[in-house]
Tab-separated table of C-alpha atoms in Angstrom:
chain	number	residue	atom	x	y	z
A	1	MET	CA	0.000	0.000	0.000
A	2	VAL	CA	2.814	2.417	0.729
A	3	ASP	CA	4.000	1.885	-2.828
A	4	ALA	CA	0.599	3.033	-4.086
A	5	LEU	CA	0.827	6.132	-1.911
A	6	SER	CA	4.337	6.809	-3.163
A	7	ARG	CA	3.233	6.578	-6.771
A	8	ALA	CA	0.215	8.763	-6.043
A	9	SER	CA	2.494	11.420	-4.558
A	10	ARG	CA	4.363	11.597	-7.852
A	11	TRP	CA	1.196	11.772	-9.932
A	12	VAL	CA	-0.053	14.965	-8.328
A	13	GLU	CA	1.267	18.294	-9.476
A	14	PRO	CA	2.807	20.643	-6.922
A	15	PRO	CA	2.193	22.973	-5.333
A	16	LEU	CA	-1.530	22.320	-4.801
A	17	GLY	CA	-1.834	18.673	-5.823
A	18	ARG	CA	-2.973	16.301	-3.122
A	19	VAL	CA	-3.896	12.746	-2.269
A	20	ILE	CA	-7.267	12.050	-0.670
A	21	ASP	CA	-7.728	8.862	1.306
A	22	LEU	CA	-11.410	8.014	1.823
A	23	ARG	CA	-12.275	4.781	3.593
A	24	PRO	CA	-14.112	3.281	6.538
A	25	ALA	CA	-13.005	4.399	9.967
A	26	HIS	CA	-12.408	1.851	12.648
A	27	GLY	CA	-15.532	0.397	14.158
A	28	VAL	CA	-18.342	-1.870	13.098
A	29	PRO	CA	-21.222	-0.672	10.889
A	30	GLN	CA	-24.505	-0.471	12.770
A	31	VAL	CA	-28.018	-1.413	11.641
A	32	GLU	CA	-30.494	1.090	13.047
A	33	LEU	CA	-34.088	2.251	12.723
A	34	GLY	CA	-35.379	5.757	12.989
A	35	PRO	CA	-39.026	5.530	14.050
A	36	ALA	CA	-41.492	8.286	13.509
A	37	ASP	CA	-41.068	9.501	17.091
A	38	GLY	CA	-37.451	10.377	16.380
A	39	ARG	CA	-35.776	7.814	18.616
A	40	VAL	CA	-33.036	5.732	17.003
A	41	VAL	CA	-33.218	2.026	17.808
A	42	SER	CA	-30.341	-0.383	17.262
A	43	ALA	CA	-31.014	-3.656	15.498
A	44	GLY	CA	-27.424	-4.764	15.950
A	45	ALA	CA	-24.030	-4.554	14.391
A	46	LEU	CA	-22.800	-6.201	11.224
A	47	ALA	CA	-20.707	-9.324	11.581
A	48	VAL	CA	-17.164	-8.450	10.606
A	49	ASP	CA	-14.380	-10.886	9.766
A	50	THR	CA	-10.880	-10.245	11.034
A	51	GLU	CA	-9.758	-9.530	7.450
A	52	ARG	CA	-11.618	-6.231	7.494
A	53	GLU	CA	-9.840	-4.981	10.606
A	54	THR	CA	-6.527	-6.260	9.283
A	55	ARG	CA	-7.032	-4.331	6.070
A	56	HIS	CA	-7.782	-1.158	8.003
A	57	ARG	CA	-4.716	-1.588	10.178
A	58	ASN	CA	-2.554	-2.172	7.111
A	59	ALA	CA	-3.923	0.960	5.443
A	60	ASP	CA	-3.234	3.013	8.566
A	61	ALA	CA	0.278	1.596	8.703
A	62	ALA	CA	0.854	2.502	5.044
A	63	VAL	CA	-0.153	6.115	5.659
A	64	ARG	CA	2.057	6.284	8.755
A	65	ASP	CA	4.945	4.790	6.790
A	66	ALA	CA	4.489	7.242	3.911
A	67	ARG	CA	4.587	10.118	6.388
A	68	ALA	CA	7.575	8.743	8.266
A	69	ARG	CA	9.498	8.321	5.026
A	70	GLY	CA	8.804	11.897	4.005
A	71	ILE	CA	6.627	10.958	1.042
A	72	LEU	CA	3.436	12.633	2.200
A	73	THR	CA	2.328	15.003	4.920
A	74	LEU	CA	-1.067	14.894	6.558
A	75	GLU	CA	-2.915	18.166	5.978
A	76	ASN	CA	-6.162	17.271	7.709
A	77	GLU	CA	-8.400	14.384	8.602
A	78	ASP	CA	-12.016	14.055	9.562
A	79	GLU	CA	-14.721	11.493	10.168
A	80	PHE	CA	-18.381	11.460	9.256
A	81	ALA	CA	-21.334	9.118	9.536
A	82	PHE	CA	-22.151	7.500	6.200
A	83	TYR	CA	-25.721	6.245	5.803
A	84	ARG	CA	-27.327	3.728	3.471
A	85	TYR	CA	-31.117	3.473	3.637
A	86	ALA	CA	-33.180	0.405	2.747
A	87	ASP	CA	-36.883	-0.364	2.543
A	88	SER	CA	-36.596	-3.706	4.312
A	89	ALA	CA	-34.253	-5.917	6.300
A	90	ASP	CA	-34.077	-8.278	3.335
A	91	GLU	CA	-33.021	-5.489	1.015
A	92	LEU	CA	-30.310	-4.295	3.390
A	93	ARG	CA	-29.022	-7.822	3.988
A	94	ASP	CA	-28.831	-8.514	0.253
A	95	TYR	CA	-27.132	-5.201	-0.427
A	96	ILE	CA	-24.460	-5.909	2.167
A	97	ALA	CA	-23.941	-9.395	0.778
A	98	THR	CA	-23.347	-7.908	-2.653
A	99	LYS	CA	-21.327	-4.815	-1.852
A	100	PHE	CA	-19.291	-5.594	1.258
A	101	ARG	CA	-16.270	-7.811	1.709
A	102	HIS	CA	-15.557	-9.610	4.974
A	103	THR	CA	-18.758	-8.159	6.402
A	104	ARG	CA	-22.317	-9.467	6.588
A	105	MET	CA	-25.663	-9.003	8.266
A	106	ASP	CA	-26.093	-12.121	10.345
A	107	ALA	CA	-29.400	-13.892	10.935
A	108	PRO	CA	-30.100	-12.506	14.450
A	109	THR	CA	-29.511	-8.908	13.355
A	110	HIS	CA	-31.631	-9.440	10.243
A	111	ALA	CA	-34.448	-10.951	12.298
A	112	HIS	CA	-34.241	-8.153	14.866
A	113	ALA	CA	-34.344	-5.489	12.153
A	114	ALA	CA	-37.322	-7.169	10.454
A	115	SER	CA	-39.153	-7.436	13.758
A	116	LEU	CA	-38.516	-3.803	14.611
A	117	MET	CA	-39.752	-2.770	11.173
A	118	ARG	CA	-42.988	-4.735	11.660
A	119	ARG	CA	-43.602	-3.184	15.061
A	120	ARG	CA	-42.828	0.374	13.955
A	121	PRO	CA	-44.829	1.349	10.882
A	122	GLY	CA	-43.196	4.249	9.114
A	123	ALA	CA	-39.791	3.513	10.569
A	124	ARG	CA	-36.748	4.025	8.395
A	125	LEU	CA	-34.052	1.365	8.278
A	126	TRP	CA	-30.439	2.252	7.675
A	127	LEU	CA	-26.862	1.133	7.906
A	128	ARG	CA	-24.591	3.615	9.641
A	129	GLU	CA	-20.888	3.345	8.930
A	130	GLN	CA	-18.254	5.710	10.232
A	131	ALA	CA	-16.042	6.967	7.399
A	132	ALA	CA	-12.696	8.710	7.515
A	133	ILE	CA	-11.173	11.110	5.017
A	134	ARG	CA	-7.585	12.324	4.974
A	135	GLU	CA	-5.936	14.960	2.826
A	136	LEU	CA	-2.267	14.305	2.169
A	137	ARG	CA	0.232	16.284	0.159
A	138	PRO	CA	3.629	15.453	-1.232
A	139	ALA	CA	6.013	16.416	1.509
A	140	ALA	CA	8.176	18.696	-0.640
A	141	ALA	CA	5.195	20.646	-1.958
A	142	ALA	CA	3.679	21.003	1.494
A	143	ALA	CA	6.896	22.551	2.782
A	144	GLU	CA	6.886	25.161	0.028
A	145	THR	CA	3.332	26.462	-0.004
A	146	PRO	CA	0.386	27.054	2.309
A	147	ARG	CA	-2.618	24.780	1.947
A	148	ARG	CA	-5.513	26.038	-0.154
A	149	SER	CA	-8.837	24.344	-0.579
A	150	ARG	CA	-11.955	25.561	-2.241
B	1	MET	CA	-33.532	0.284	-3.822
B	2	VAL	CA	-30.863	1.167	-1.290
B	3	ILE	CA	-30.320	4.925	-1.087
B	4	ILE	CA	-26.750	5.894	-0.350
B	5	ASP	CA	-25.662	9.055	1.426
B	6	PRO	CA	-28.625	11.298	0.605
B	7	GLU	CA	-27.135	13.707	3.149
B	8	ARG	CA	-24.209	14.142	0.710
B	9	ARG	CA	-21.666	13.965	3.514
B	10	GLU	CA	-19.282	11.849	1.504
B	11	LEU	CA	-19.549	14.096	-1.545
B	12	GLN	CA	-19.057	17.232	0.502
B	13	ALA	CA	-16.057	15.762	2.302
B	14	VAL	CA	-14.415	15.143	-1.080
B	15	LEU	CA	-15.397	18.497	-2.596
B	16	ASP	CA	-14.071	20.323	0.457
B	17	ARG	CA	-10.636	18.862	-0.197
B	18	LEU	CA	-10.284	19.580	-3.885
B	19	PRO	CA	-7.576	22.113	-4.666
B	20	ASP	CA	-8.542	25.541	-5.910
B	21	VAL	CA	-7.489	25.018	-9.500
B	22	PRO	CA	-9.495	25.350	-12.720
B	23	ARG	CA	-10.592	22.073	-14.297
B	24	CYS	CA	-9.203	19.975	-11.482
B	25	ARG	CA	-7.707	16.753	-12.870
B	26	VAL	CA	-8.659	13.703	-10.826
B	27	LEU	CA	-7.353	10.159	-10.720
B	28	GLU	CA	-9.812	8.015	-8.782
B	29	ILE	CA	-8.507	4.680	-7.573
B	30	GLY	CA	-11.231	2.178	-6.732
B	31	CYS	CA	-14.108	3.764	-8.636
B	32	GLY	CA	-16.199	0.586	-8.548
B	33	ASP	CA	-19.468	1.084	-10.379
B	34	GLY	CA	-18.985	4.859	-10.444
B	35	ARG	CA	-21.320	5.702	-7.586
B	36	LEU	CA	-19.080	8.435	-6.171
B	37	THR	CA	-17.518	9.406	-9.505
B	38	ARG	CA	-20.902	10.425	-10.880
B	39	ARG	CA	-21.468	12.704	-7.919
B	40	TYR	CA	-18.290	14.776	-8.116
B	41	ALA	CA	-17.500	14.560	-11.863
B	42	PRO	CA	-19.687	17.547	-12.831
B	43	ARG	CA	-17.619	19.723	-10.484
B	44	VAL	CA	-14.153	18.893	-11.857
B	45	GLY	CA	-12.156	18.620	-15.060
B	46	PRO	CA	-10.934	15.388	-16.597
B	47	VAL	CA	-11.273	12.256	-14.482
B	48	LEU	CA	-9.453	8.961	-14.915
B	49	ALA	CA	-11.373	6.390	-12.867
B	50	ILE	CA	-9.855	2.954	-12.376
B	51	ASP	CA	-10.861	-0.234	-10.655
B	52	PRO	CA	-9.313	-3.694	-10.850
B	53	ASP	CA	-12.742	-5.350	-10.973
B	54	ALA	CA	-13.681	-5.585	-14.659
B	55	ALA	CA	-17.295	-6.417	-13.847
B	56	LEU	CA	-17.705	-3.231	-11.826
B	57	VAL	CA	-16.073	-1.196	-14.567
B	58	ALA	CA	-18.441	-2.758	-17.087
B	59	ALA	CA	-21.373	-1.844	-14.845
B	60	PHE	CA	-20.040	1.720	-14.633
B	61	ARG	CA	-19.802	1.964	-18.423
B	62	GLY	CA	-23.196	0.324	-18.836
B	63	GLU	CA	-24.918	3.081	-16.926
B	64	GLY	CA	-23.251	5.788	-18.962
B	65	VAL	CA	-20.105	7.777	-18.349
B	66	ASP	CA	-19.820	11.549	-18.214
B	67	ALA	CA	-17.916	13.107	-21.100
B	68	ASN	CA	-15.062	14.202	-18.835
B	69	VAL	CA	-14.603	10.734	-17.336
B	70	GLU	CA	-12.420	7.935	-18.650
B	71	VAL	CA	-12.923	4.543	-17.013
B	72	ARG	CA	-10.337	1.782	-17.061
B	73	ALA	CA	-10.224	-1.716	-15.599
B	74	ALA	CA	-6.811	-1.568	-13.986
B	75	ALA	CA	-4.996	-1.965	-10.704
B	76	VAL	CA	-2.998	0.917	-9.319
B	77	ASP	CA	0.290	-0.970	-9.555
B	78	ALA	CA	-0.308	-1.555	-13.274
B	79	LEU	CA	-0.798	2.118	-14.098
B	80	ASP	CA	1.821	3.785	-16.225
B	81	LEU	CA	1.145	7.491	-15.878
B	82	PRO	CA	3.381	10.526	-16.158
B	83	ASP	CA	4.399	12.391	-13.037
B	84	ARG	CA	2.395	15.494	-12.104
B	85	ALA	CA	-0.493	14.563	-14.388
B	86	PHE	CA	-3.241	15.166	-11.800
B	87	ASP	CA	-4.334	17.648	-9.203
B	88	VAL	CA	-5.913	14.980	-7.023
B	89	VAL	CA	-5.441	11.278	-6.530
B	90	LEU	CA	-8.499	9.965	-4.714
B	91	PHE	CA	-8.316	6.580	-3.031
B	92	SER	CA	-12.021	5.843	-3.063
B	93	TRP	CA	-12.670	3.326	-0.283
B	94	ALA	CA	-9.668	1.574	-1.793
B	95	LEU	CA	-6.591	1.856	0.404
């Protein structure tokens, strides 16, 4: 991964070029319902294989390594809640099965979500995942110029 | 149909970090089916969007690609690109 970051640092043009790293933050995505009364109810967390956490740790290590080697500097980082909304527990389960790796909605969480949906007409079902975004710049360019974003 | 990020938090987080340059050139690594690419592409200049999954790239192309977007089925370590060719390299849920 650090090789990819190194190549990316060469592909951007100084002085304003930058590398943006957008990916899941640490933590497990949550299945939740927002009933009409405004209270958020948890249906459970997704089941996550160790490969997912390993991948996140490796990505973090690659960014740290790229910074330590003077390839990139970290300009800023932030986190935000990323939501995916579904009409039913089945739809959300099938979406996760198709789109996610090393992550799934297990049977108890699916059943709990379906039950909550039945008992709360008008409720909205969603998956909440914490996402992280980092802005990195080639170290030489960052030393020469102030940061500008639009 | 699953609705993704109607709050536009992801899009805004990316837009907030684009450099203040005209026709910002973007290399997106891990474009998948183009879900995010389609959201920011109207706001930037030329985009090269890559993903190693040929099926996802085919799905991206199948739904139509903006005129300023080039899509390739490729892995980042197979790319042969000149230095300083972009204003942004975006690792899109890919690192």
